[in-house]
JSON list of C-alpha atoms in Angstrom, two decimals:
[
{"chain": "A", "resi": 1, "resn": "UNK", "atom": "CA", "xyz": [-14.20, -21.58, 4.51]},
{"chain": "A", "resi": 2, "resn": "UNK", "atom": "CA", "xyz": [-18.46, -21.89, 3.63]},
{"chain": "A", "resi": 3, "resn": "UNK", "atom": "CA", "xyz": [-17.95, -24.77, 1.01]},
{"chain": "A", "resi": 4, "resn": "UNK", "atom": "CA", "xyz": [-15.44, -26.38, 3.97]},
{"chain": "A", "resi": 5, "resn": "UNK", "atom": "CA", "xyz": [-17.94, -26.44, 6.37]},
{"chain": "A", "resi": 6, "resn": "UNK", "atom": "CA", "xyz": [-20.89, -27.79, 4.62]},
{"chain": "A", "resi": 7, "resn": "UNK", "atom": "CA", "xyz": [-18.91, -30.56, 3.12]},
{"chain": "A", "resi": 8, "resn": "UNK", "atom": "CA", "xyz": [-18.15, -31.45, 6.81]},
{"chain": "A", "resi": 9, "resn": "UNK", "atom": "CA", "xyz": [-22.03, -30.32, 8.05]},
{"chain": "A", "resi": 10, "resn": "UNK", "atom": "CA", "xyz": [-23.05, -33.34, 5.09]},
{"chain": "A", "resi": 11, "resn": "UNK", "atom": "CA", "xyz": [-20.55, -35.57, 5.84]},
{"chain": "A", "resi": 12, "resn": "UNK", "atom": "CA", "xyz": [-21.69, -35.60, 8.76]},
{"chain": "A", "resi": 13, "resn": "UNK", "atom": "CA", "xyz": [-25.24, -36.34, 7.65]},
{"chain": "A", "resi": 14, "resn": "UNK", "atom": "CA", "xyz": [-24.77, -38.58, 5.51]},
{"chain": "A", "resi": 15, "resn": "UNK", "atom": "CA", "xyz": [-22.41, -40.81, 7.90]},
{"chain": "A", "resi": 16, "resn": "UNK", "atom": "CA", "xyz": [-25.17, -40.43, 10.61]},
{"chain": "A", "resi": 17, "resn": "UNK", "atom": "CA", "xyz": [-28.17, -41.50, 8.18]},
{"chain": "A", "resi": 18, "resn": "UNK", "atom": "CA", "xyz": [-25.96, -44.84, 7.17]},
{"chain": "A", "resi": 19, "resn": "UNK", "atom": "CA", "xyz": [-25.33, -45.84, 10.43]},
{"chain": "A", "resi": 20, "resn": "UNK", "atom": "CA", "xyz": [-29.14, -45.42, 11.60]},
{"chain": "A", "resi": 21, "resn": "UNK", "atom": "CA", "xyz": [-30.22, -47.39, 8.35]},
{"chain": "A", "resi": 22, "resn": "UNK", "atom": "CA", "xyz": [-27.31, -50.23, 9.05]},
{"chain": "A", "resi": 23, "resn": "UNK", "atom": "CA", "xyz": [-29.00, -50.53, 13.18]},
{"chain": "A", "resi": 24, "resn": "UNK", "atom": "CA", "xyz": [-32.20, -49.64, 12.71]},
{"chain": "A", "resi": 25, "resn": "UNK", "atom": "CA", "xyz": [-34.53, -52.59, 13.24]},
{"chain": "A", "resi": 26, "resn": "UNK", "atom": "CA", "xyz": [-38.39, -52.01, 13.32]},
{"chain": "A", "resi": 27, "resn": "UNK", "atom": "CA", "xyz": [-40.26, -53.53, 15.68]},
{"chain": "A", "resi": 28, "resn": "UNK", "atom": "CA", "xyz": [-43.78, -55.24, 16.31]},
{"chain": "A", "resi": 29, "resn": "UNK", "atom": "CA", "xyz": [-46.47, -53.41, 14.76]},
{"chain": "A", "resi": 30, "resn": "UNK", "atom": "CA", "xyz": [-49.69, -54.10, 16.67]},
{"chain": "A", "resi": 31, "resn": "UNK", "atom": "CA", "xyz": [-51.90, -55.60, 15.90]},
{"chain": "A", "resi": 32, "resn": "UNK", "atom": "CA", "xyz": [-49.06, -58.55, 15.40]},
{"chain": "A", "resi": 33, "resn": "UNK", "atom": "CA", "xyz": [-50.79, -62.18, 14.52]},
{"chain": "A", "resi": 34, "resn": "UNK", "atom": "CA", "xyz": [-48.59, -65.05, 13.48]},
{"chain": "A", "resi": 35, "resn": "UNK", "atom": "CA", "xyz": [-49.81, -68.82, 12.80]},
{"chain": "A", "resi": 36, "resn": "UNK", "atom": "CA", "xyz": [-46.76, -71.57, 12.95]},
{"chain": "A", "resi": 37, "resn": "UNK", "atom": "CA", "xyz": [-46.86, -75.09, 13.86]},
{"chain": "A", "resi": 38, "resn": "UNK", "atom": "CA", "xyz": [-44.32, -76.84, 16.47]},
{"chain": "A", "resi": 39, "resn": "UNK", "atom": "CA", "xyz": [-43.49, -80.08, 17.11]},
{"chain": "A", "resi": 40, "resn": "UNK", "atom": "CA", "xyz": [-41.58, -81.20, 20.14]},
{"chain": "A", "resi": 41, "resn": "UNK", "atom": "CA", "xyz": [-40.24, -84.57, 21.65]},
{"chain": "A", "resi": 42, "resn": "UNK", "atom": "CA", "xyz": [-40.47, -84.08, 24.99]},
{"chain": "A", "resi": 43, "resn": "UNK", "atom": "CA", "xyz": [-39.92, -86.67, 28.34]},
{"chain": "A", "resi": 44, "resn": "UNK", "atom": "CA", "xyz": [-41.81, -86.62, 31.27]},
{"chain": "A", "resi": 45, "resn": "UNK", "atom": "CA", "xyz": [-41.82, -89.27, 34.11]},
{"chain": "A", "resi": 46, "resn": "UNK", "atom": "CA", "xyz": [-39.49, -91.34, 31.57]},
{"chain": "A", "resi": 47, "resn": "UNK", "atom": "CA", "xyz": [-42.13, -91.62, 28.96]},
{"chain": "A", "resi": 48, "resn": "UNK", "atom": "CA", "xyz": [-41.93, -90.31, 25.88]},
{"chain": "A", "resi": 49, "resn": "UNK", "atom": "CA", "xyz": [-44.48, -86.77, 24.93]},
{"chain": "A", "resi": 50, "resn": "UNK", "atom": "CA", "xyz": [-45.03, -85.84, 21.53]},
{"chain": "A", "resi": 51, "resn": "UNK", "atom": "CA", "xyz": [-47.07, -82.75, 20.42]},
{"chain": "A", "resi": 52, "resn": "UNK", "atom": "CA", "xyz": [-48.34, -81.93, 17.15]},
{"chain": "A", "resi": 53, "resn": "UNK", "atom": "CA", "xyz": [-49.59, -78.30, 17.52]},
{"chain": "A", "resi": 54, "resn": "UNK", "atom": "CA", "xyz": [-50.51, -75.27, 15.74]},
{"chain": "A", "resi": 55, "resn": "UNK", "atom": "CA", "xyz": [-50.11, -72.25, 17.25]},
{"chain": "A", "resi": 56, "resn": "UNK", "atom": "CA", "xyz": [-51.39, -68.74, 16.57]},
{"chain": "A", "resi": 57, "resn": "UNK", "atom": "CA", "xyz": [-49.98, -65.74, 18.53]},
{"chain": "A", "resi": 58, "resn": "UNK", "atom": "CA", "xyz": [-52.16, -62.68, 19.04]},
{"chain": "A", "resi": 59, "resn": "UNK", "atom": "CA", "xyz": [-50.85, -59.55, 19.72]},
{"chain": "A", "resi": 60, "resn": "UNK", "atom": "CA", "xyz": [-53.73, -56.81, 20.49]},
{"chain": "A", "resi": 61, "resn": "UNK", "atom": "CA", "xyz": [-52.05, -53.84, 21.60]},
{"chain": "A", "resi": 62, "resn": "UNK", "atom": "CA", "xyz": [-49.54, -53.30, 23.77]},
{"chain": "A", "resi": 63, "resn": "UNK", "atom": "CA", "xyz": [-50.84, -54.39, 26.39]},
{"chain": "A", "resi": 64, "resn": "UNK", "atom": "CA", "xyz": [-53.01, -57.16, 25.98]},
{"chain": "A", "resi": 65, "resn": "UNK", "atom": "CA", "xyz": [-52.86, -60.67, 23.39]},
{"chain": "A", "resi": 66, "resn": "UNK", "atom": "CA", "xyz": [-53.16, -64.28, 23.75]},
{"chain": "A", "resi": 67, "resn": "UNK", "atom": "CA", "xyz": [-51.52, -67.27, 22.05]},
{"chain": "A", "resi": 68, "resn": "UNK", "atom": "CA", "xyz": [-54.11, -70.83, 21.39]},
{"chain": "A", "resi": 69, "resn": "UNK", "atom": "CA", "xyz": [-52.22, -74.13, 20.86]},
{"chain": "A", "resi": 70, "resn": "UNK", "atom": "CA", "xyz": [-54.96, -76.58, 19.29]},
{"chain": "A", "resi": 71, "resn": "UNK", "atom": "CA", "xyz": [-53.14, -80.84, 18.20]},
{"chain": "A", "resi": 72, "resn": "UNK", "atom": "CA", "xyz": [-52.65, -83.52, 19.26]},
{"chain": "A", "resi": 73, "resn": "UNK", "atom": "CA", "xyz": [-50.75, -85.26, 21.61]},
{"chain": "A", "resi": 74, "resn": "UNK", "atom": "CA", "xyz": [-49.00, -88.86, 21.65]},
{"chain": "A", "resi": 75, "resn": "UNK", "atom": "CA", "xyz": [-48.23, -89.48, 25.69]},
{"chain": "A", "resi": 76, "resn": "UNK", "atom": "CA", "xyz": [-48.18, -92.81, 27.43]},
{"chain": "A", "resi": 77, "resn": "UNK", "atom": "CA", "xyz": [-49.79, -95.07, 24.59]},
{"chain": "A", "resi": 78, "resn": "UNK", "atom": "CA", "xyz": [-52.77, -92.54, 24.39]},
{"chain": "A", "resi": 79, "resn": "UNK", "atom": "CA", "xyz": [-53.79, -90.17, 21.82]},
{"chain": "A", "resi": 80, "resn": "UNK", "atom": "CA", "xyz": [-54.88, -87.29, 23.48]},
{"chain": "A", "resi": 81, "resn": "UNK", "atom": "CA", "xyz": [-56.58, -83.31, 22.11]},
{"chain": "A", "resi": 82, "resn": "UNK", "atom": "CA", "xyz": [-54.84, -80.36, 22.96]},
{"chain": "A", "resi": 83, "resn": "UNK", "atom": "CA", "xyz": [-56.36, -77.59, 22.55]},
{"chain": "A", "resi": 84, "resn": "UNK", "atom": "CA", "xyz": [-56.45, -73.91, 25.11]},
{"chain": "A", "resi": 85, "resn": "UNK", "atom": "CA", "xyz": [-55.35, -70.35, 24.97]},
{"chain": "A", "resi": 86, "resn": "UNK", "atom": "CA", "xyz": [-53.03, -68.59, 27.13]},
{"chain": "A", "resi": 87, "resn": "UNK", "atom": "CA", "xyz": [-54.47, -65.02, 27.57]},
{"chain": "A", "resi": 88, "resn": "UNK", "atom": "CA", "xyz": [-51.87, -62.52, 28.24]},
{"chain": "A", "resi": 89, "resn": "UNK", "atom": "CA", "xyz": [-51.79, -58.75, 29.58]},
{"chain": "A", "resi": 90, "resn": "UNK", "atom": "CA", "xyz": [-49.00, -56.27, 31.10]},
{"chain": "A", "resi": 91, "resn": "UNK", "atom": "CA", "xyz": [-46.81, -56.26, 28.13]},
{"chain": "A", "resi": 92, "resn": "UNK", "atom": "CA", "xyz": [-43.16, -54.85, 28.64]},
{"chain": "A", "resi": 93, "resn": "UNK", "atom": "CA", "xyz": [-40.36, -54.58, 25.68]},
{"chain": "A", "resi": 94, "resn": "UNK", "atom": "CA", "xyz": [-37.41, -55.69, 26.90]},
{"chain": "A", "resi": 95, "resn": "UNK", "atom": "CA", "xyz": [-35.27, -54.77, 24.23]},
{"chain": "A", "resi": 96, "resn": "UNK", "atom": "CA", "xyz": [-36.08, -54.52, 20.73]},
{"chain": "A", "resi": 97, "resn": "UNK", "atom": "CA", "xyz": [-37.31, -58.15, 19.34]},
{"chain": "A", "resi": 98, "resn": "UNK", "atom": "CA", "xyz": [-38.14, -59.47, 22.96]},
{"chain": "A", "resi": 99, "resn": "UNK", "atom": "CA", "xyz": [-41.46, -59.02, 24.83]},
{"chain": "A", "resi": 100, "resn": "UNK", "atom": "CA", "xyz": [-42.25, -60.24, 28.28]},
{"chain": "A", "resi": 101, "resn": "UNK", "atom": "CA", "xyz": [-45.53, -60.77, 29.20]},
{"chain": "A", "resi": 102, "resn": "UNK", "atom": "CA", "xyz": [-48.58, -61.88, 32.21]},
{"chain": "A", "resi": 103, "resn": "UNK", "atom": "CA", "xyz": [-50.10, -64.62, 32.11]},
{"chain": "A", "resi": 104, "resn": "UNK", "atom": "CA", "xyz": [-53.93, -63.75, 32.84]},
{"chain": "A", "resi": 105, "resn": "UNK", "atom": "CA", "xyz": [-55.44, -66.39, 32.28]},
{"chain": "A", "resi": 106, "resn": "UNK", "atom": "CA", "xyz": [-55.13, -70.09, 30.94]},
{"chain": "A", "resi": 107, "resn": "UNK", "atom": "CA", "xyz": [-58.50, -71.58, 28.97]},
{"chain": "A", "resi": 108, "resn": "UNK", "atom": "CA", "xyz": [-58.75, -74.88, 27.93]},
{"chain": "A", "resi": 109, "resn": "UNK", "atom": "CA", "xyz": [-60.87, -76.15, 25.74]},
{"chain": "A", "resi": 110, "resn": "UNK", "atom": "CA", "xyz": [-64.22, -78.70, 26.43]},
{"chain": "A", "resi": 111, "resn": "UNK", "atom": "CA", "xyz": [-62.02, -80.94, 23.60]},
{"chain": "A", "resi": 112, "resn": "UNK", "atom": "CA", "xyz": [-58.80, -80.71, 25.37]},
{"chain": "A", "resi": 113, "resn": "UNK", "atom": "CA", "xyz": [-58.25, -84.18, 27.23]},
{"chain": "A", "resi": 114, "resn": "UNK", "atom": "CA", "xyz": [-54.87, -83.97, 27.34]},
{"chain": "A", "resi": 115, "resn": "UNK", "atom": "CA", "xyz": [-53.17, -84.12, 31.16]},
{"chain": "A", "resi": 116, "resn": "UNK", "atom": "CA", "xyz": [-52.35, -80.55, 33.02]},
{"chain": "A", "resi": 117, "resn": "UNK", "atom": "CA", "xyz": [-48.36, -82.69, 33.32]},
{"chain": "A", "resi": 118, "resn": "UNK", "atom": "CA", "xyz": [-48.13, -82.30, 29.26]},
{"chain": "A", "resi": 119, "resn": "UNK", "atom": "CA", "xyz": [-49.55, -79.20, 29.29]},
{"chain": "A", "resi": 120, "resn": "UNK", "atom": "CA", "xyz": [-46.87, -77.74, 31.88]},
{"chain": "A", "resi": 121, "resn": "UNK", "atom": "CA", "xyz": [-43.95, -79.34, 30.14]},
{"chain": "A", "resi": 122, "resn": "UNK", "atom": "CA", "xyz": [-45.04, -77.03, 27.43]},
{"chain": "A", "resi": 123, "resn": "UNK", "atom": "CA", "xyz": [-44.90, -73.99, 29.45]},
{"chain": "A", "resi": 124, "resn": "UNK", "atom": "CA", "xyz": [-41.28, -74.75, 30.47]},
{"chain": "A", "resi": 125, "resn": "UNK", "atom": "CA", "xyz": [-40.69, -73.83, 27.52]},
{"chain": "A", "resi": 126, "resn": "UNK", "atom": "CA", "xyz": [-42.93, -70.78, 27.03]},
{"chain": "A", "resi": 127, "resn": "UNK", "atom": "CA", "xyz": [-42.53, -68.79, 30.32]},
{"chain": "A", "resi": 128, "resn": "UNK", "atom": "CA", "xyz": [-40.04, -66.93, 32.08]},
{"chain": "A", "resi": 129, "resn": "UNK", "atom": "CA", "xyz": [-41.32, -67.46, 35.85]},
{"chain": "A", "resi": 130, "resn": "UNK", "atom": "CA", "xyz": [-44.44, -69.20, 36.83]},
{"chain": "A", "resi": 131, "resn": "UNK", "atom": "CA", "xyz": [-46.06, -66.32, 35.74]},
{"chain": "A", "resi": 132, "resn": "UNK", "atom": "CA", "xyz": [-44.84, -64.51, 33.17]},
{"chain": "A", "resi": 133, "resn": "UNK", "atom": "CA", "xyz": [-44.30, -65.73, 29.02]},
{"chain": "A", "resi": 134, "resn": "UNK", "atom": "CA", "xyz": [-41.41, -64.08, 27.32]},
{"chain": "A", "resi": 135, "resn": "UNK", "atom": "CA", "xyz": [-40.84, -64.84, 23.68]},
{"chain": "A", "resi": 136, "resn": "UNK", "atom": "CA", "xyz": [-38.97, -63.07, 21.45]},
{"chain": "A", "resi": 137, "resn": "UNK", "atom": "CA", "xyz": [-40.09, -62.34, 17.77]},
{"chain": "A", "resi": 138, "resn": "UNK", "atom": "CA", "xyz": [-37.62, -61.85, 14.95]},
{"chain": "A", "resi": 139, "resn": "UNK", "atom": "CA", "xyz": [-38.18, -60.85, 11.79]},
{"chain": "A", "resi": 140, "resn": "UNK", "atom": "CA", "xyz": [-36.31, -62.21, 8.71]},
{"chain": "A", "resi": 141, "resn": "UNK", "atom": "CA", "xyz": [-37.97, -61.54, 5.72]},
{"chain": "A", "resi": 142, "resn": "UNK", "atom": "CA", "xyz": [-40.95, -59.29, 5.37]},
{"chain": "A", "resi": 143, "resn": "UNK", "atom": "CA", "xyz": [-44.32, -61.38, 7.18]},
{"chain": "A", "resi": 144, "resn": "UNK", "atom": "CA", "xyz": [-41.65, -64.58, 8.14]},
{"chain": "A", "resi": 145, "resn": "UNK", "atom": "CA", "xyz": [-40.82, -64.64, 11.61]},
{"chain": "A", "resi": 146, "resn": "UNK", "atom": "CA", "xyz": [-38.85, -66.63, 14.45]},
{"chain": "A", "resi": 147, "resn": "UNK", "atom": "CA", "xyz": [-40.32, -67.15, 17.31]},
{"chain": "A", "resi": 148, "resn": "UNK", "atom": "CA", "xyz": [-38.46, -67.75, 20.35]},
{"chain": "A", "resi": 149, "resn": "UNK", "atom": "CA", "xyz": [-38.33, -68.11, 24.12]},
{"chain": "A", "resi": 150, "resn": "UNK", "atom": "CA", "xyz": [-35.87, -67.56, 27.06]},
{"chain": "A", "resi": 151, "resn": "UNK", "atom": "CA", "xyz": [-34.11, -71.24, 25.80]},
{"chain": "A", "resi": 152, "resn": "UNK", "atom": "CA", "xyz": [-34.42, -71.69, 22.08]},
{"chain": "A", "resi": 153, "resn": "UNK", "atom": "CA", "xyz": [-36.41, -70.95, 19.26]},
{"chain": "A", "resi": 154, "resn": "UNK", "atom": "CA", "xyz": [-39.85, -72.44, 19.19]},
{"chain": "A", "resi": 155, "resn": "UNK", "atom": "CA", "xyz": [-40.97, -71.87, 16.04]},
{"chain": "A", "resi": 156, "resn": "UNK", "atom": "CA", "xyz": [-41.24, -70.40, 12.22]},
{"chain": "A", "resi": 157, "resn": "UNK", "atom": "CA", "xyz": [-44.64, -68.46, 11.71]},
{"chain": "A", "resi": 158, "resn": "UNK", "atom": "CA", "xyz": [-46.18, -66.08, 9.31]},
{"chain": "A", "resi": 159, "resn": "UNK", "atom": "CA", "xyz": [-47.80, -63.32, 10.12]},
{"chain": "A", "resi": 160, "resn": "UNK", "atom": "CA", "xyz": [-51.14, -62.63, 8.80]}
]
């Protein structure tokens, strides 16, 4: 009888640990830093907008972070410099791989000469509302992440 009870308990524990292993997904560890490149071909006022940008996501802790964009934009037969940083605060976890942030402020570099309309068009890919950004962080292999937004997957980036 004792042997039957011991085997039953052992079986339940084995099933529990196997199930936990199958459904466990590691959450984002802080500080989280990820760097990658994005290319967008969008339309603004019936004109093509081509953005070629590097993107640096830095989440310092569960309350603060920033997203930096740097690169070139081709719009209205002009080639412009795009260099902006979005300061994030009030992080909340919506599920195991989705984070929502409040936009504290956007810092525009002195070298940035891209029209704000183009910046706002890019932000339409990221924002959940006017003052919040929502991103999905999905690790596909160790150190390689897919970054998503409410509308699409944005980029693949390398953690550093």
